[in-house]
Amino acid sequence: MLFDIARLRLALSGLGALPPQLGSLTPFAAAGPWRQPACTVECGAALMEPVGEPALASLADGKELRLWTAGWGYAASLRLQGAPEPFVLEATADWSRARTTCRAASAADALALADFIMISFIYSAARHDTVLLHASSVAVGGAAALFTGPSGIGKSTHSRLWLTHVAGARLLNDDQPALRLAPGGAVMVCGTPWSGKTPCYRNEQARLKAVFRMEQAPDNEAARLSRANAFCALIDMTSLMRHDRASFALISQTVAEIASRVDAYTLRCRPDAAAVALSRGLSGL
């Protein structure tokens, strides 16, 4: 199975059919001529969980993710509540090829596979001037604005207000849009199969016109960020492994280039139509 995400090709092998838990990939089914995938994920591989101290260990939403690094590449394990054994992934140093024990044989298996696919795509995309950002993005015609900030700050609320108050506005993605450096100086915002709690899986792209770092406030006001502060605002919202020098360097380079190409602002605002008018005026959408 082949999929196109942010103009990059993802290949999945070893699955008989796409399970319902991976249904968000359906709009991204590849069309057009064959080309070399940026990442290939092989399912159903016979792998063992690595031993030794992992470079990264995190526990969130009932999932325990552990990551090991080595000269040949990466290994990861994912433990889900109720699953008897961890699911395991191995990837090459450039993330172009990954193998996993997952094969979508159960609901937990399919959920683990969905996480491994996203991880594999994020770090293979980093080798192709593309980053995924924790943000919400709306588009009008061929142009887009991006709203970022910590969870609960009001990104999704502001996007919904755009859909209400701006004719022709559409939601591109509400959790993990991809930002891609395009030839000629443009930065493109692309929909992805990962949109958090909002089912928005658009296989579309639009030119990024402005980035807004959201803050809640009693009054609506905006201040332009320096390029350095724009970089900091963006890098804090990227999915990256800070301890992994190769991935961190690539993602940082792409984020720095985005910050140099696109205007960024701090947007202190209320959840109202006036805030939309302010961000729309600054973005020029």
Short mmCIF file of C-alpha atoms in Angstrom, two decimals:
data_model
loop_
_atom_site.label_atom_id
_atom_site.label_comp_id
_atom_site.label_asym_id
_atom_site.label_seq_id
_atom_site.Cartn_x
_atom_site.Cartn_y
_atom_site.Cartn_z
CA MET A 1 0.00 0.00 0.00
CA LEU A 2 1.26 3.44 -0.96
CA PHE A 3 0.29 6.82 0.46
CA ASP A 4 1.22 10.43 -0.36
CA ILE A 5 1.56 12.72 2.66
CA ALA A 6 2.98 16.25 2.29
CA ARG A 7 4.18 15.26 -1.18
CA LEU A 8 6.23 12.42 0.34
CA ARG A 9 5.45 8.78 -0.32
CA LEU A 10 4.90 6.27 2.49
CA ALA A 11 4.82 2.53 1.74
CA LEU A 12 3.25 -0.15 3.97
CA SER A 13 3.87 -3.83 3.39
CA GLY A 14 2.71 -7.02 5.12
CA LEU A 15 -0.93 -5.99 5.60
CA GLY A 16 -3.79 -7.73 3.84
CA ALA A 17 -6.05 -4.69 4.11
CA LEU A 18 -6.07 -1.34 5.85
CA PRO A 19 -7.67 -1.80 9.32
CA PRO A 20 -10.35 0.64 10.52
CA GLN A 21 -7.89 2.13 13.05
CA LEU A 22 -5.80 3.34 10.10
CA GLY A 23 -8.75 4.71 8.15
CA SER A 24 -7.37 8.25 8.35
CA LEU A 25 -4.76 7.15 5.80
CA THR A 26 -7.43 6.45 3.15
CA PRO A 27 -7.62 10.02 1.73
CA PHE A 28 -3.84 9.85 1.24
CA ALA A 29 -3.83 6.72 -0.93
CA ALA A 30 -1.21 7.27 -3.63
CA ALA A 31 -2.20 8.23 -7.13
CA GLY A 32 -0.04 8.85 -10.16
CA PRO A 33 3.26 7.26 -11.18
CA TRP A 34 5.40 5.22 -8.83
CA ARG A 35 8.27 6.98 -7.12
CA GLN A 36 10.72 6.06 -4.39
CA PRO A 37 9.06 6.13 -0.94
CA ALA A 38 10.57 8.40 1.67
CA CYS A 39 9.73 5.69 4.18
CA THR A 40 8.77 2.01 3.94
CA VAL A 41 7.20 0.26 6.95
CA GLU A 42 7.22 -3.55 6.90
CA CYS A 43 4.61 -5.14 9.18
CA GLY A 44 4.71 -8.54 10.87
CA ALA A 45 8.48 -8.73 11.38
CA ALA A 46 9.98 -11.04 14.02
CA LEU A 47 11.70 -8.66 16.44
CA MET A 48 12.67 -8.70 20.11
CA GLU A 49 12.46 -5.77 22.49
CA PRO A 50 15.99 -4.42 23.05
CA VAL A 51 17.70 -4.79 26.41
CA GLY A 52 19.61 -2.09 28.20
CA GLU A 53 18.84 1.48 29.13
CA PRO A 54 16.80 3.33 26.48
CA ALA A 55 17.78 6.78 25.29
CA LEU A 56 14.18 7.91 25.73
CA ALA A 57 11.29 6.68 27.86
CA SER A 58 7.89 8.36 28.07
CA LEU A 59 4.50 7.47 29.51
CA ALA A 60 1.37 9.24 28.28
CA ASP A 61 -2.28 8.26 27.74
CA GLY A 62 -1.60 4.74 28.95
CA LYS A 63 1.22 4.20 26.43
CA GLU A 64 4.82 3.59 27.41
CA LEU A 65 7.24 4.39 24.59
CA ARG A 66 10.92 3.48 24.85
CA LEU A 67 13.56 4.30 22.24
CA TRP A 68 17.08 3.02 21.75
CA THR A 69 19.68 4.46 19.38
CA ALA A 70 22.65 2.66 17.81
CA GLY A 71 25.06 3.15 14.97
CA TRP A 72 22.87 1.13 12.62
CA GLY A 73 19.65 2.98 13.45
CA TYR A 74 16.86 2.97 16.01
CA ALA A 75 14.72 0.55 17.98
CA ALA A 76 11.50 1.34 19.84
CA SER A 77 8.99 -0.51 21.96
CA LEU A 78 5.43 0.51 22.76
CA ARG A 79 3.49 -0.98 25.65
CA LEU A 80 -0.28 -0.45 25.70
CA GLN A 81 -2.57 -1.05 28.66
CA GLY A 82 -4.14 -4.49 28.34
CA ALA A 83 -1.68 -5.75 25.72
CA PRO A 84 0.33 -8.77 26.97
CA GLU A 85 3.53 -7.93 25.10
CA PRO A 86 5.18 -4.75 23.85
CA PHE A 87 5.10 -3.91 20.15
CA VAL A 88 8.54 -3.36 18.64
CA LEU A 89 9.92 -1.25 15.80
CA GLU A 90 13.36 -1.09 14.18
CA ALA A 91 14.40 1.63 11.71
CA THR A 92 17.48 2.46 9.68
CA ALA A 93 19.58 5.49 10.58
CA ASP A 94 17.79 7.65 7.99
CA TRP A 95 14.33 6.22 8.79
CA SER A 96 13.84 5.25 5.14
CA ARG A 97 13.07 1.65 6.13
CA ALA A 98 11.34 0.41 9.26
CA ARG A 99 10.18 -3.01 10.44
CA THR A 100 7.63 -3.69 13.16
CA THR A 101 6.04 -6.65 14.91
CA CYS A 102 2.65 -4.96 14.39
CA ARG A 103 0.35 -6.50 11.80
CA ALA A 104 -3.07 -5.10 12.85
CA ALA A 105 -4.18 -8.49 14.22
CA SER A 106 -6.06 -6.81 17.10
CA ALA A 107 -7.33 -3.38 18.06
CA ALA A 108 -4.27 -2.75 20.26
CA ASP A 109 -1.98 -4.02 17.51
CA ALA A 110 -3.53 -1.62 15.00
CA LEU A 111 -3.28 1.33 17.41
CA ALA A 112 0.39 0.60 18.03
CA LEU A 113 0.95 0.34 14.28
CA ALA A 114 -0.69 3.74 13.78
CA ASP A 115 1.76 5.29 16.28
CA PHE A 116 4.76 3.60 14.66
CA ILE A 117 3.70 4.79 11.21
CA MET A 118 3.47 8.37 12.45
CA ILE A 119 6.87 8.16 14.18
CA SER A 120 8.48 6.66 11.07
CA PHE A 121 6.98 9.34 8.85
CA ILE A 122 8.01 12.21 11.12
CA TYR A 123 11.67 11.25 11.17
CA SER A 124 11.92 10.20 7.55
CA ALA A 125 10.22 13.48 6.53
CA ALA A 126 12.93 15.36 8.45
CA ARG A 127 15.32 14.18 5.74
CA HIS A 128 13.13 15.89 3.12
CA ASP A 129 12.76 19.47 4.45
CA THR A 130 9.45 18.63 6.13
CA VAL A 131 8.39 18.86 9.79
CA LEU A 132 5.20 18.05 11.66
CA LEU A 133 4.04 20.68 14.11
CA HIS A 134 1.59 20.61 17.02
CA ALA A 135 -0.75 23.24 15.62
CA SER A 136 -4.07 23.99 13.98
CA SER A 137 -4.21 25.38 10.46
CA VAL A 138 -6.93 27.00 8.36
CA ALA A 139 -6.84 27.90 4.68
CA VAL A 140 -8.68 30.27 2.39
CA GLY A 141 -8.11 29.47 -1.25
CA GLY A 142 -4.43 28.62 -1.68
CA ALA A 143 -3.17 30.42 1.44
CA ALA A 144 -3.08 29.32 5.08
CA ALA A 145 -2.51 30.54 8.63
CA LEU A 146 -1.10 28.45 11.45
CA PHE A 147 -2.04 28.65 15.14
CA THR A 148 0.35 27.08 17.63
CA GLY A 149 0.91 26.90 21.35
CA PRO A 150 0.53 24.43 24.23
CA SER A 151 -2.48 22.16 24.53
CA GLY A 152 -5.60 23.94 25.78
CA ILE A 153 -4.47 27.43 24.78
CA GLY A 154 -7.25 27.88 22.20
CA LYS A 155 -5.81 26.85 18.84
CA SER A 156 -8.80 24.73 17.81
CA THR A 157 -11.24 27.32 19.13
CA HIS A 158 -9.63 30.05 17.04
CA SER A 159 -9.71 27.83 13.95
CA ARG A 160 -13.41 27.12 14.47
CA LEU A 161 -14.06 30.85 14.74
CA TRP A 162 -12.36 31.30 11.37
CA LEU A 163 -14.70 28.71 9.87
CA THR A 164 -17.66 30.62 11.31
CA HIS A 165 -16.63 34.16 10.39
CA VAL A 166 -14.49 33.86 7.23
CA ALA A 167 -16.25 32.91 4.00
CA GLY A 168 -14.52 30.02 2.26
CA ALA A 169 -12.29 29.12 5.21
CA ARG A 170 -11.57 25.42 5.67
CA LEU A 171 -9.67 23.46 8.29
CA LEU A 172 -6.50 21.84 6.91
CA ASN A 173 -5.53 20.00 10.08
CA ASP A 174 -6.22 20.44 13.78
CA ASP A 175 -3.27 18.76 15.48
CA GLN A 176 -0.27 17.71 13.34
CA PRO A 177 -0.07 19.58 10.02
CA ALA A 178 3.13 19.16 8.03
CA LEU A 179 5.22 22.17 7.00
CA ARG A 180 7.28 21.69 3.85
CA LEU A 181 9.92 23.91 2.32
CA ALA A 182 9.02 24.37 -1.34
CA PRO A 183 11.19 25.65 -4.19
CA GLY A 184 11.07 29.38 -4.74
CA GLY A 185 10.88 30.34 -1.07
CA ALA A 186 7.36 29.18 -0.21
CA VAL A 187 6.46 27.22 2.92
CA MET A 188 3.54 24.87 2.35
CA VAL A 189 1.13 23.65 5.03
CA CYS A 190 -0.07 20.12 4.28
CA GLY A 191 -2.87 18.07 5.76
CA THR A 192 -1.88 14.77 7.36
CA PRO A 193 -3.61 11.62 8.65
CA TRP A 194 -3.01 12.87 12.22
CA SER A 195 -5.49 15.47 13.41
CA GLY A 196 -6.01 14.75 17.11
CA LYS A 197 -9.60 14.68 18.32
CA THR A 198 -10.88 16.47 15.20
CA PRO A 199 -11.43 14.14 12.22
CA CYS A 200 -9.89 16.31 9.52
CA TYR A 201 -7.80 14.34 7.02
CA ARG A 202 -7.37 16.53 3.97
CA ASN A 203 -4.83 15.54 1.35
CA GLU A 204 -4.32 19.21 0.47
CA GLN A 205 -1.70 21.90 0.81
CA ALA A 206 -1.71 25.71 0.96
CA ARG A 207 0.99 28.36 1.15
CA LEU A 208 1.72 29.44 4.71
CA LYS A 209 1.27 33.20 5.12
CA ALA A 210 1.61 33.66 8.89
CA VAL A 211 2.23 31.80 12.16
CA PHE A 212 0.48 32.81 15.38
CA ARG A 213 1.65 31.74 18.83
CA MET A 214 -1.56 31.77 20.83
CA GLU A 215 -2.02 33.26 24.28
CA GLN A 216 -5.28 33.83 26.15
CA ALA A 217 -5.89 37.44 27.17
CA PRO A 218 -8.72 39.83 28.10
CA ASP A 219 -8.03 41.97 25.04
CA ASN A 220 -7.08 41.25 21.44
CA GLU A 221 -3.58 42.29 20.43
CA ALA A 222 -0.70 40.94 18.39
CA ALA A 223 3.04 41.52 18.34
CA ARG A 224 5.45 40.43 15.65
CA LEU A 225 8.12 37.96 16.73
CA SER A 226 11.78 38.25 15.84
CA ARG A 227 13.16 35.47 13.68
CA ALA A 228 14.90 34.00 16.73
CA ASN A 229 11.71 34.03 18.81
CA ALA A 230 9.75 32.62 15.89
CA PHE A 231 12.23 29.75 15.71
CA CYS A 232 11.79 29.08 19.44
CA ALA A 233 8.00 29.17 19.16
CA LEU A 234 8.07 26.65 16.31
CA ILE A 235 10.76 24.28 17.60
CA ASP A 236 8.89 23.90 20.90
CA MET A 237 5.90 22.56 18.99
CA THR A 238 7.73 20.10 16.73
CA SER A 239 7.88 16.36 17.25
CA LEU A 240 11.56 15.64 17.71
CA MET A 241 14.09 13.65 19.70
CA ARG A 242 16.33 16.30 21.24
CA HIS A 243 18.94 13.78 22.35
CA ASP A 244 19.33 12.46 18.78
CA ARG A 245 21.78 14.87 17.15
CA ALA A 246 21.07 13.84 13.56
CA SER A 247 17.28 14.26 13.73
CA PHE A 248 17.52 17.36 15.90
CA ALA A 249 19.93 19.05 13.50
CA LEU A 250 17.76 18.34 10.44
CA ILE A 251 14.53 19.46 12.05
CA SER A 252 16.18 22.55 13.52
CA GLN A 253 17.52 23.55 10.10
CA THR A 254 14.08 23.24 8.53
CA VAL A 255 12.41 25.17 11.35
CA ALA A 256 15.03 27.92 11.10
CA GLU A 257 14.35 28.24 7.38
CA ILE A 258 10.58 28.40 8.00
CA ALA A 259 11.12 31.14 10.58
CA SER A 260 13.17 33.11 8.06
CA ARG A 261 10.52 32.83 5.31
CA VAL A 262 7.23 33.39 7.17
CA ASP A 263 6.12 36.18 9.51
CA ALA A 264 5.23 35.04 13.03
CA TYR A 265 3.26 36.80 15.76
CA THR A 266 2.22 36.40 19.35
CA LEU A 267 -1.57 36.57 19.32
CA ARG A 268 -3.11 37.48 22.68
CA CYS A 269 -6.81 37.18 22.23
CA ARG A 270 -10.31 36.42 23.33
CA PRO A 271 -12.37 33.70 21.60
CA ASP A 272 -14.38 36.10 19.45
CA ALA A 273 -14.85 37.44 15.93
CA ALA A 274 -12.60 40.45 16.60
CA ALA A 275 -9.67 38.10 17.25
CA VAL A 276 -10.32 36.45 13.90
CA ALA A 277 -10.35 39.83 12.19
CA LEU A 278 -7.00 40.65 13.79
CA SER A 279 -5.25 37.40 12.76
CA ARG A 280 -6.83 37.51 9.32
CA GLY A 281 -5.61 41.05 8.72
CA LEU A 282 -2.06 40.17 9.69
CA SER A 283 -2.01 37.00 7.58
CA GLY A 284 -3.56 38.68 4.53
CA LEU A 285 -5.96 35.79 3.90
#
